Coordinates of C-alpha atoms and ligand atoms in Angstrom, one line a residue:
Chain A
X1 CA -46.0 -33.0 18.8
X2 CA -46.7 -35.3 15.9
X3 CA -45.4 -38.8 15.6
X4 CA -43.6 -40.2 12.5
X5 CA -42.8 -43.8 13.0
X6 CA -40.5 -45.8 10.8
X7 CA -40.5 -49.6 11.0
X8 CA -37.2 -51.2 10.0
X9 CA -33.8 -49.5 10.1
X10 CA -32.3 -51.4 7.2
X11 CA -31.3 -49.6 4.0
X12 CA -34.6 -47.9 3.3
X13 CA -35.6 -47.0 6.9
X14 CA -32.2 -45.5 7.6
X15 CA -32.2 -43.4 4.5
X16 CA -35.7 -42.1 5.3
X17 CA -34.8 -41.2 8.9
X18 CA -31.9 -39.2 7.7
X19 CA -33.8 -37.4 4.9
X20 CA -36.9 -36.7 6.9
X21 CA -35.1 -35.4 10.0
X22 CA -33.4 -32.8 7.8
X23 CA -36.8 -31.7 6.4
X24 CA -39.4 -32.0 9.1
X25 CA -39.2 -29.4 11.9
X26 CA -38.0 -31.0 15.2
X27 CA -40.5 -28.8 17.1
X28 CA -43.5 -30.4 15.3
X29 CA -42.4 -33.9 14.5
X30 CA -40.9 -36.6 16.6
X31 CA -39.2 -39.3 14.5
X32 CA -38.8 -42.8 15.9
X33 CA -37.3 -45.9 14.3
X34 CA -37.9 -49.4 15.4
X35 CA -35.8 -52.4 14.5
X36 CA -35.2 -55.7 16.3
X37 CA -31.6 -55.9 15.3
X38 CA -28.7 -53.7 16.6
X39 CA -26.5 -54.3 13.6
X40 CA -26.7 -53.0 10.1
X41 CA -25.6 -55.3 7.4
X42 CA -24.3 -54.2 4.0
X43 CA -26.1 -57.1 2.2
X44 CA -24.5 -56.7 -1.2
X45 CA -21.3 -57.6 0.6
X46 CA -22.7 -61.1 1.5
X47 CA -21.9 -62.1 -2.1
X48 CA -18.1 -61.5 -1.5
X49 CA -17.9 -63.0 2.0
X50 CA -17.8 -66.7 1.0
X51 CA -14.9 -66.0 -1.4
X52 CA -12.8 -64.1 1.2
X53 CA -13.0 -60.9 -0.8
X54 CA -14.7 -59.2 2.1
X55 CA -14.6 -60.0 5.8
X56 CA -17.1 -59.3 8.5
X57 CA -15.5 -55.9 9.1
X58 CA -16.6 -54.8 5.6
X59 CA -20.3 -55.6 6.0
X60 CA -21.4 -55.1 9.7
X61 CA -21.8 -51.8 11.5
X62 CA -23.9 -50.6 14.5
X63 CA -27.3 -49.3 13.2
X64 CA -27.3 -46.4 15.6
X65 CA -24.2 -44.9 13.9
X66 CA -26.2 -44.2 10.8
X67 CA -29.2 -42.5 12.4
X68 CA -28.9 -38.8 12.9
X69 CA -29.3 -36.8 16.1
X70 CA -32.9 -36.1 16.7
X71 CA -34.1 -39.6 15.7
X72 CA -34.9 -42.0 18.4
X73 CA -34.0 -45.6 17.9
X74 CA -35.9 -48.4 19.6
X75 CA -34.4 -51.8 19.5
X76 CA -37.5 -54.0 19.6
X77 CA -39.4 -56.5 17.6
X78 CA -42.7 -55.2 16.1
X79 CA -45.6 -57.5 16.7
X80 CA -48.2 -55.8 14.5
X81 CA -49.6 -52.6 13.0
X82 CA -53.1 -51.6 13.9
X83 CA -54.0 -49.2 11.1
X84 CA -57.5 -48.5 12.3
X85 CA -56.2 -47.3 15.7
X86 CA -53.1 -45.7 14.2
X87 CA -50.7 -47.5 16.4
X88 CA -48.0 -50.2 16.4
X89 CA -47.7 -52.9 19.0
X90 CA -44.2 -54.1 20.0
X91 CA -43.6 -57.8 20.8
X92 CA -42.9 -57.1 24.4
X93 CA -46.1 -55.1 25.0
X94 CA -45.7 -51.3 24.5
X95 CA -47.7 -49.5 22.0
X96 CA -46.5 -46.7 19.8
X97 CA -49.0 -44.2 18.3
X98 CA -48.3 -42.6 14.9
X99 CA -49.6 -39.9 12.7
X100 CA -47.6 -41.2 9.8
X101 CA -46.1 -44.6 9.4
X102 CA -43.3 -45.7 7.0
X103 CA -43.0 -49.4 6.6
X104 CA -39.4 -50.5 5.7
X105 CA -39.3 -54.0 7.1
X106 CA -37.7 -55.6 3.9
X107 CA -37.8 -59.2 2.8
X108 CA -35.9 -62.3 4.1
X109 CA -35.1 -65.8 3.1
X110 CA -37.4 -68.5 4.6
X111 CA -35.9 -72.0 3.9
X112 CA -38.7 -73.7 5.9
X113 CA -40.9 -72.9 2.9
X114 CA -39.4 -75.7 0.9
X115 CA -39.8 -79.2 2.2
X116 CA -36.6 -80.6 3.6
X117 CA -34.5 -77.5 2.9
X118 CA -33.9 -76.7 6.6
X119 CA -33.3 -80.3 7.5
X120 CA -30.2 -82.5 8.0
X121 CA -28.1 -81.0 5.2
X122 CA -28.8 -77.4 6.2
X123 CA -25.6 -75.5 6.9
X124 CA -23.7 -78.8 6.1
X125 CA -24.2 -79.4 2.4
X126 CA -27.0 -76.9 1.9
X127 CA -26.0 -73.3 2.2
X128 CA -27.3 -69.8 1.4
X129 CA -25.6 -66.4 1.3
X130 CA -28.6 -64.1 1.8
X131 CA -27.9 -63.7 5.6
X132 CA -24.7 -62.9 7.4
X133 CA -24.7 -66.2 9.3
X134 CA -25.3 -68.0 6.0
X135 CA -22.6 -66.3 4.1
X136 CA -20.1 -67.0 7.0
X137 CA -21.1 -70.7 7.1
X138 CA -20.7 -71.0 3.3
X139 CA -17.3 -69.4 3.5
X140 CA -16.2 -72.2 5.9
X141 CA -17.8 -74.8 3.6
X142 CA -15.9 -73.5 0.6
X143 CA -12.6 -73.7 2.5
X144 CA -13.2 -77.4 2.7
X145 CA -14.2 -77.9 -0.9
X146 CA -12.2 -80.4 -2.9
X147 CA -14.4 -80.8 -5.9
X148 CA -17.7 -82.4 -7.0
X149 CA -21.1 -81.0 -8.0
X150 CA -21.7 -77.4 -6.8
X151 CA -25.2 -76.4 -7.5
X152 CA -26.4 -72.8 -7.3
X153 CA -30.1 -72.6 -7.0
X154 CA -33.0 -70.1 -7.0
X155 CA -36.1 -71.5 -5.2
X156 CA -38.7 -69.1 -6.6
X157 CA -39.2 -65.5 -7.7
X158 CA -39.3 -62.8 -6.7
X159 CA -36.1 -62.6 -4.6
X160 CA -34.2 -59.5 -3.6
X161 CA -31.3 -58.7 -5.9
X162 CA -32.3 -61.2 -8.5
X163 CA -28.9 -61.3 -10.2
X164 CA -27.0 -62.2 -7.0
X165 CA -27.2 -66.0 -7.5
X166 CA -25.9 -65.7 -11.0
X167 CA -23.1 -63.5 -9.7
X168 CA -22.4 -66.1 -7.2
X169 CA -22.0 -68.7 -9.9
X170 CA -19.7 -66.4 -11.9
X171 CA -17.5 -65.7 -8.8
X172 CA -17.5 -69.4 -7.9
X173 CA -16.1 -70.1 -11.4
X174 CA -13.4 -67.6 -10.9
X175 CA -12.6 -68.6 -7.3
X176 CA -12.5 -72.3 -8.2
X177 CA -10.1 -71.5 -11.1
X178 CA -7.8 -69.6 -8.7
X179 CA -7.8 -72.6 -6.3
X180 CA -7.1 -75.1 -9.0
X181 CA -10.4 -76.7 -8.3
X182 CA -12.4 -75.7 -11.4
X183 CA -11.6 -78.9 -13.4
X184 CA -12.7 -81.0 -10.4
X185 CA -16.0 -79.1 -10.0
X186 CA -19.1 -79.4 -12.0
X187 CA -20.9 -76.0 -11.7
X188 CA -24.7 -76.1 -12.2
X189 CA -27.2 -73.3 -12.1
X190 CA -30.8 -74.2 -11.4
X191 CA -33.6 -71.7 -11.9
X192 CA -37.4 -71.7 -11.8
X193 CA -37.4 -69.3 -14.8
X194 CA -37.1 -70.3 -18.5
X195 CA -33.5 -69.0 -18.7
X196 CA -30.6 -67.7 -16.6
X197 CA -31.4 -64.2 -17.8
X198 CA -35.0 -63.4 -18.6
X199 CA -35.1 -59.9 -19.9
X200 CA -34.8 -60.4 -23.7
X201 CA -32.2 -57.8 -24.6
X202 CA -29.9 -58.6 -21.7
X203 CA -30.3 -62.3 -22.6
X204 CA -29.1 -61.7 -26.2
X205 CA -26.1 -59.7 -25.0
X206 CA -25.2 -61.9 -22.1
X207 CA -25.8 -65.4 -23.6
X208 CA -22.6 -67.1 -24.3
X209 CA -21.1 -65.8 -21.0
X210 CA -22.6 -68.7 -19.1
X211 CA -21.5 -71.2 -21.7
X212 CA -18.0 -69.8 -21.8
X213 CA -17.8 -70.3 -18.1
X214 CA -18.9 -73.9 -18.5
X215 CA -21.9 -73.4 -16.2
X216 CA -24.6 -76.0 -16.8
X217 CA -28.1 -74.4 -16.6
X218 CA -31.2 -76.2 -15.6
X219 CA -34.4 -74.2 -16.3
X220 CA -38.1 -74.3 -15.5
X221 CA -37.2 -76.1 -12.3
X222 CA -40.1 -75.7 -9.7
X223 CA -38.6 -77.1 -6.5
X224 CA -40.8 -79.4 -4.5
X225 CA -38.3 -80.6 -1.9
X226 CA -34.7 -81.2 -0.9
X227 CA -34.0 -84.9 -0.5
X228 CA -31.4 -85.0 2.4
X229 CA -30.8 -88.7 2.0
X230 CA -29.9 -88.7 -1.7
X231 CA -28.6 -85.1 -1.5
X232 CA -30.7 -83.9 -4.4
X233 CA -33.2 -81.2 -5.4
X234 CA -36.5 -82.7 -6.6
X235 CA -38.9 -80.7 -8.7
X236 CA -42.7 -81.0 -8.8
X237 CA -42.4 -82.7 -12.2
X238 CA -40.1 -85.3 -10.5
X239 CA -36.7 -84.2 -11.9
X240 CA -33.6 -84.7 -9.8
X241 CA -30.6 -82.4 -9.4
X242 CA -28.0 -84.1 -7.2
X243 CA -25.5 -81.9 -5.3
X244 CA -22.4 -82.2 -3.2
X245 CA -22.8 -78.6 -2.2
X246 CA -26.0 -76.7 -2.7
X247 CA -26.0 -72.9 -2.6
X248 CA -29.6 -72.0 -2.6
X249 CA -31.6 -68.8 -2.4
X250 CA -34.6 -69.9 -0.3
X251 CA -38.0 -68.3 -1.0
X252 CA -38.0 -64.7 0.0
X253 CA -41.0 -63.4 2.0
X254 CA -41.9 -60.1 3.5
X255 CA -41.8 -59.7 7.3
X256 CA -44.2 -61.8 9.4
X257 CA -45.6 -58.7 11.1
X258 CA -47.1 -57.7 7.8
X259 CA -49.1 -60.9 7.7
X260 CA -50.1 -60.5 11.4
X261 CA -51.3 -57.0 10.6
X262 CA -53.4 -58.2 7.7
X263 CA -51.6 -55.8 5.4
X264 CA -49.8 -58.1 3.0
X265 CA -50.4 -60.1 -0.1
X266 CA -49.6 -63.9 -0.3
X267 CA -45.9 -63.1 0.0
X268 CA -46.3 -60.6 2.9
X269 CA -45.6 -57.7 0.6
X270 CA -47.7 -54.6 1.2
X271 CA -49.8 -53.6 -1.8
X272 CA -48.3 -50.2 -2.6
X273 CA -49.1 -47.5 -5.2
X274 CA -46.2 -47.9 -7.6
X275 CA -45.9 -44.2 -8.3
X276 CA -46.6 -42.5 -4.9
X277 CA -45.5 -45.3 -2.6
X278 CA -48.5 -45.0 -0.4
X279 CA -50.0 -48.2 1.0
X280 CA -53.2 -49.0 -1.0
X281 CA -56.2 -48.1 1.1
X282 CA -54.2 -46.4 3.9
X283 CA -53.9 -42.6 3.9
X284 CA -51.2 -42.5 6.6
X285 CA -49.1 -45.4 5.7
X286 CA -46.2 -45.3 3.2
X287 CA -44.0 -48.3 2.1
X288 CA -40.5 -48.3 0.8
X289 CA -37.8 -50.8 -0.2
X290 CA -38.2 -54.6 -0.3
X291 CA -41.4 -54.4 1.7
X292 CA -43.5 -53.1 -1.2
X293 CA -45.1 -55.1 -4.0
X294 CA -44.1 -52.7 -6.7
X295 CA -43.0 -54.4 -10.0
X296 CA -39.3 -53.5 -10.0
X297 CA -36.3 -55.2 -8.6
X298 CA -35.9 -55.5 -4.8
X299 CA -32.6 -53.7 -4.5
X300 CA -30.7 -51.1 -2.4
X301 CA -30.5 -48.8 -5.4
X302 CA -34.3 -48.9 -5.7
X303 CA -34.7 -48.1 -2.0
X304 CA -32.3 -45.1 -2.6
X305 CA -34.3 -43.8 -5.6
X306 CA -37.6 -44.4 -3.8
X307 CA -36.4 -42.4 -0.8
X308 CA -36.1 -39.3 -2.9
X309 CA -39.7 -39.7 -4.2
X310 CA -41.1 -40.6 -0.8
X311 CA -39.5 -37.7 1.0
X312 CA -41.2 -35.2 -1.2
X313 CA -44.5 -37.1 -1.0
X314 CA -44.4 -37.3 2.8
X315 CA -43.7 -33.6 3.1
X316 CA -46.6 -32.8 0.8
X317 CA -48.8 -35.2 2.7
X318 CA -48.1 -33.6 6.1
X319 CA -49.2 -30.2 4.6
X320 CA -52.3 -31.8 3.2
X321 CA -51.2 -31.3 -0.4
X322 CA -51.5 -33.7 -3.3
X323 CA -48.5 -36.1 -3.6
X324 CA -46.2 -34.5 -6.2
X325 CA -43.6 -37.2 -7.0
X326 CA -43.9 -40.3 -9.1
X327 CA -41.6 -43.3 -8.8
X328 CA -40.7 -44.8 -12.2
X329 CA -39.3 -48.1 -11.0
X330 CA -35.7 -47.0 -11.6
X331 CA -33.1 -49.7 -10.6
X332 CA -29.3 -49.7 -11.1
X333 CA -27.4 -52.9 -10.5
X334 CA -23.8 -54.0 -11.0
X335 CA -23.3 -57.6 -11.9
X336 CA -20.0 -59.2 -10.9
X337 CA -19.0 -61.5 -13.7
X338 CA -15.7 -62.8 -12.2
X339 CA -12.0 -62.4 -13.0
X340 CA -12.2 -58.7 -12.0
X341 CA -14.9 -57.7 -14.4
X342 CA -18.5 -56.7 -14.2
X343 CA -21.7 -55.5 -15.9
X344 CA -24.0 -52.6 -15.2
X345 CA -27.8 -52.6 -15.7
X346 CA -30.0 -49.5 -15.5
X347 CA -33.8 -50.0 -16.0
X348 CA -37.3 -49.1 -14.8
X349 CA -40.9 -50.1 -15.1
X350 CA -41.0 -49.2 -18.8
X351 CA -37.6 -50.1 -20.1
X352 CA -35.7 -53.3 -19.6
X353 CA -31.9 -53.3 -19.4
X354 CA -30.3 -52.1 -22.7
X355 CA -26.8 -51.4 -23.9
X356 CA -25.2 -47.9 -23.6
X357 CA -23.0 -45.7 -21.4
X358 CA -23.6 -44.4 -17.9
X359 CA -24.1 -41.9 -16.3
X360 CA -23.0 -39.7 -19.3
X361 CA -24.0 -40.4 -22.9
X362 CA -20.9 -41.5 -24.9
X363 CA -18.5 -40.6 -22.1
X364 CA -19.7 -43.2 -19.7
X365 CA -17.3 -44.0 -18.1
X366 CA -19.4 -47.0 -17.1
X367 CA -20.6 -49.4 -19.8
X368 CA -24.3 -50.5 -19.7
X369 CA -24.9 -54.1 -20.4
X370 CA -21.2 -54.6 -21.4
X371 CA -18.5 -56.3 -19.5
X372 CA -15.6 -54.1 -18.1
X373 CA -13.1 -53.8 -15.4
X374 CA -14.4 -50.4 -14.4
X375 CA -17.9 -51.9 -13.7
X376 CA -16.2 -54.3 -11.3
X377 CA -14.5 -51.4 -9.5
X378 CA -17.8 -49.6 -9.5
X379 CA -19.3 -52.5 -7.6
X380 CA -16.5 -52.5 -5.0
X381 CA -16.7 -48.7 -4.7
X382 CA -20.4 -49.0 -4.0
X383 CA -19.5 -50.3 -0.5
X384 CA -18.0 -47.0 0.4
X385 CA -20.8 -45.1 -1.2
X386 CA -23.3 -47.2 0.7
X387 CA -21.9 -46.5 4.2
X388 CA -20.8 -42.9 3.6
X389 CA -23.3 -41.4 1.2
X390 CA -26.4 -43.6 0.5
X391 CA -27.4 -44.6 4.1
X392 CA -27.0 -41.0 5.2
X393 CA -29.6 -39.9 2.7
X394 CA -27.3 -37.9 0.5
X395 CA -27.8 -37.8 -3.3
X396 CA -25.4 -39.8 -5.5
X397 CA -23.9 -37.3 -8.0
X398 CA -25.2 -37.5 -11.6
X399 CA -27.6 -40.4 -10.8
X400 CA -31.2 -39.3 -10.6
X401 CA -34.2 -41.1 -9.2
X402 CA -35.9 -40.6 -12.6
X403 CA -34.2 -42.9 -15.0
X404 CA -32.4 -41.1 -17.9
X405 CA -32.9 -42.4 -21.4
X406 CA -29.7 -40.5 -22.6
X407 CA -26.8 -42.8 -23.4
X408 CA -29.0 -45.8 -23.9
X409 CA -29.3 -47.7 -27.2
X410 CA -33.0 -48.5 -27.3
X411 CA -34.1 -51.0 -29.9
X412 CA -37.4 -50.2 -31.6
X413 CA -40.4 -51.3 -29.5
X414 CA -38.4 -51.8 -26.3
X415 CA -39.8 -48.8 -24.5
X416 CA -43.3 -49.3 -23.1
X417 CA -45.7 -46.5 -24.0
X418 CA -46.2 -45.1 -20.5
X419 CA -42.6 -43.7 -20.4
X420 CA -43.2 -41.9 -23.8
X421 CA -46.3 -40.1 -22.7
Chain B
X1 CA -52.0 -62.4 -34.2
X2 CA -53.1 -65.8 -35.4
X3 CA -56.6 -67.2 -35.8
X4 CA -57.6 -70.6 -34.6
X5 CA -60.7 -72.8 -35.3
X6 CA -61.8 -74.5 -32.2
X7 CA -65.2 -75.9 -31.0
X8 CA -66.9 -74.7 -34.1
X9 CA -65.6 -71.1 -33.6
X10 CA -62.8 -68.8 -34.7
X11 CA -60.8 -67.2 -32.0
X12 CA -57.7 -65.1 -31.9
X13 CA -54.6 -66.5 -30.2
X14 CA -51.0 -65.4 -29.6
X15 CA -48.0 -67.4 -30.9
X16 CA -48.2 -69.8 -27.9
X17 CA -51.9 -70.4 -28.3
X18 CA -53.2 -68.2 -25.5
X19 CA -56.5 -66.4 -26.3
X20 CA -56.0 -62.7 -26.9
X21 CA -59.6 -61.7 -26.6
X22 CA -61.1 -63.0 -23.4
X23 CA -64.6 -62.3 -24.5
X24 CA -64.2 -65.1 -27.1
X25 CA -63.8 -67.7 -24.4
X26 CA -66.6 -70.1 -23.6
X27 CA -66.8 -73.4 -21.6
X28 CA -66.9 -75.3 -24.9
X29 CA -63.7 -73.7 -26.0
X30 CA -62.1 -74.5 -22.7
X31 CA -63.1 -78.2 -23.0
X32 CA -61.6 -78.2 -26.5
X33 CA -58.4 -76.4 -25.5
X34 CA -58.0 -78.9 -22.6
X35 CA -58.4 -81.8 -24.9
X36 CA -55.6 -80.5 -27.1
X37 CA -53.4 -80.6 -23.9
X38 CA -54.6 -84.2 -23.3
X39 CA -56.8 -83.2 -20.4
X40 CA -60.4 -84.2 -19.6
X41 CA -61.9 -81.4 -17.5
X42 CA -63.4 -82.4 -14.2
X43 CA -65.1 -80.5 -11.3
X44 CA -61.7 -80.1 -9.7
X45 CA -60.2 -78.5 -12.9
X46 CA -63.1 -76.1 -13.1
X47 CA -62.6 -74.9 -9.6
X48 CA -59.0 -73.9 -10.6
X49 CA -60.1 -72.3 -13.8
X50 CA -62.9 -70.3 -12.2
X51 CA -60.5 -69.1 -9.4
X52 CA -58.0 -68.0 -12.0
X53 CA -60.6 -66.1 -14.0
X54 CA -62.1 -64.4 -10.9
X55 CA -58.7 -63.4 -9.6
X56 CA -57.7 -62.1 -13.0
X57 CA -60.8 -60.0 -13.2
X58 CA -60.0 -58.5 -9.7
X59 CA -56.3 -58.0 -10.0
X60 CA -55.5 -57.9 -13.7
X61 CA -52.8 -60.6 -13.5
X62 CA -52.7 -64.4 -13.4
X63 CA -52.0 -65.5 -9.8
X64 CA -48.8 -67.2 -9.0
X65 CA -48.3 -70.5 -7.1
X66 CA -48.3 -68.9 -3.6
X67 CA -51.5 -67.1 -4.3
X68 CA -53.1 -70.3 -5.6
X69 CA -52.0 -72.0 -2.4
X70 CA -52.9 -69.3 0.1
X71 CA -55.9 -67.4 -1.4
X72 CA -57.3 -70.2 -3.7
X73 CA -56.7 -73.0 -1.2
X74 CA -55.2 -75.3 -3.8
X75 CA -52.1 -77.5 -2.9
X76 CA -49.2 -77.4 -5.3
X77 CA -49.2 -81.2 -5.5
X78 CA -52.9 -81.3 -6.5
X79 CA -52.4 -78.6 -9.2
X80 CA -49.6 -80.7 -10.7
X81 CA -51.9 -83.7 -10.6
X82 CA -54.7 -81.8 -12.4
X83 CA -52.5 -79.9 -14.9
X84 CA -49.3 -82.0 -15.2
X85 CA -45.9 -80.3 -15.9
X86 CA -47.0 -76.7 -16.0
X87 CA -50.1 -76.2 -13.9
X88 CA -50.4 -72.4 -14.1
X89 CA -49.5 -72.1 -17.7
X90 CA -51.9 -74.8 -18.7
X91 CA -54.8 -73.7 -16.5
X92 CA -54.4 -70.1 -17.7
X93 CA -54.5 -71.3 -21.3
X94 CA -57.6 -73.3 -20.8
X95 CA -59.2 -70.4 -18.8
X96 CA -58.7 -68.0 -21.8
X97 CA -56.2 -65.8 -19.9
X98 CA -52.9 -64.4 -21.1
X99 CA -49.7 -66.4 -20.6
X100 CA -48.8 -66.0 -16.9
X101 CA -45.5 -64.5 -15.6
X102 CA -45.2 -67.7 -13.6
X103 CA -42.9 -70.3 -14.8
X104 CA -45.0 -73.4 -14.1
Ligands
FAD501 C1 -26.7 -61.3 -1.2 C2 -27.3 -60.0 -1.6 C3 -26.7 -59.2 -2.5 C4 -27.3 -57.9 -2.8 N1 -26.7 -57.1 -3.8 C5 -27.2 -55.9 -4.1 C6 -26.6 -55.1 -5.0 O1 -25.5 -55.4 -5.6 N2 -27.2 -53.9 -5.3 C7 -28.3 -53.5 -4.7 O2 -28.8 -52.4 -5.0 N3 -29.0 -54.3 -3.8 C8 -28.4 -55.5 -3.4 N4 -29.1 -56.3 -2.5 C9 -30.4 -55.9 -2.0 C10 -30.4 -54.9 -0.9 O3 -29.5 -55.3 0.2 C11 -31.8 -54.8 -0.4 O4 -32.7 -54.5 -1.4 C12 -32.0 -53.6 0.6 O5 -31.2 -53.8 1.7 C13 -33.4 -53.4 1.0 O6 -33.6 -52.5 2.0 P1 -34.8 -52.5 3.0 O7 -34.6 -51.4 3.9 O8 -36.1 -52.5 2.2 O9 -34.7 -53.9 3.8 P2 -33.6 -54.3 4.8 O10 -32.3 -53.5 4.6 O11 -33.5 -55.8 4.7 O12 -34.2 -53.9 6.2 C14 -35.3 -54.4 6.8 C15 -35.2 -54.2 8.3 O13 -36.4 -54.5 9.0 C16 -36.2 -55.1 10.2 N5 -37.4 -55.8 10.6 C17 -38.1 -56.8 9.9 N6 -39.1 -57.3 10.6 C18 -39.1 -56.6 11.8 C19 -39.9 -56.7 13.0 N7 -41.0 -57.5 13.1 N8 -39.6 -55.9 14.0 C20 -38.5 -55.0 14.0 N9 -37.7 -54.9 12.9 C21 -38.0 -55.7 11.8 C22 -35.0 -56.0 9.9 O14 -34.3 -56.2 11.1 C23 -34.2 -55.1 9.0 O15 -33.2 -54.3 9.7 C24 -28.5 -57.5 -2.2 C25 -29.1 -58.3 -1.2 C26 -28.5 -59.6 -0.9 C27 -29.1 -60.4 0.2

């Protein structure tokens, strides 16, 4: 009996367990999944929790419910991977051997990485919505909001779902208007990048939106510390951004176990072949989801597309065949823009987000890089798709892992050569 | 692609002044580029420049702040003292490397 071991039962690990159990003969392969948490969180829902659009019931389910029969679930913290001995050590002692390992341990916010961020103001005036507890605490803080300076902040890149903080600012603008608090609130967006949107074509199309919503943007802000006394963000070049309420995205880092295993880069992401998804230098280790260092967005949609590629590659690998499938970096993200509207972006390693229709050329019905009500409904429908279709490893109709160029309006020069060849 | 005369040589640069042909770089050019940024290169500057160049050769991209901290052993505060305002952008420019993805 061979051992396939999956570390992490989040979005990516759960999809892989479902897909591989259907494809690997149960008589030959045992599949085990390890995760320290019992509950699965629908993380995209964390954006909606603070505004009361979703409640806990929308975003939390037991992990086991999404793992198929024939997959063993171990609730345990992983201490480290020992690649040379092909085994994984759990924090409480036991060792698990593997023939094939899939790392799907994701990324998480680490506020301690910024001086002062996790101090006195933490969960009082300084909040985040990248964890369930954080989103709940922020929800309570917003209930008490009477006006002042609300600062939405990104500490550093990369972060998972890089548009989420901007969506938060858009939703805050809408929510504050509904509450009659918008005129009493100064809304500020602070980013380490040189603009709120950085992909050139998206910037062109979307600029104006932020201005219309009266969101003040502070760019190139490399945060040095949070000053809990003066309630201000301070940058390395000594600029101050005072806050009454700070909603920050702390630095995101890969799991500690990756560092302990000596398998990560400086952010604890595993160096991964961006096409095959095999860990560099390790025949029997594959990596998927936010845990990789591949140059595309860290997003659930990416994990879903990667899973289709990885399934075929794992099946080839176990038969000793060359890896057939290539991941192109395909990501597909809805952006909530407030007041019941949204945007949709579709892009990959070689093509930044461009305008067009999706998934069908001309017909759409969704608009790429354009604001519409349908895109907003698309985002809300995604919750159902996530729990019912995506996690269970079923394909999403009409949306392929290889990004389609059909229906996209591609300006000259926007497509990088690799995709053409 | 623009040309630029510096330290008695003609080099090719992009719109923002980053060298586009690394083989045209020399220590003398680095000194002159630094001077244009108002910097006098010291031993400490050179350590950063050499680390950037070595890491770029090995990995094909200019390292970010975390990599400079963790792998290079440079503290952010010190980097800001050496190359004020935009340490990675400035150090990469002086080192003859392309404009970094990093924002500082
Ligand atoms: C606020 C927010 C909004 C988002 N919005 C969107 C969106 O609109 N669209 C989209 O596509 N994506 C969105 N995402 C991103 C998406 O949720 C993630 O990209 C996706 O969940 C990644 O899946 P993963 O399996 O790689 O990691 P995760 O789902 O995070 O799973 C990692 C798992 O590993 C486990 N683990 C880690 N370390 C250990 C250890 N040492 N021992 C045992 N277990 C361990 C964790 O418990 C966890 O269950 C959003 C994320 C956030 C935070």
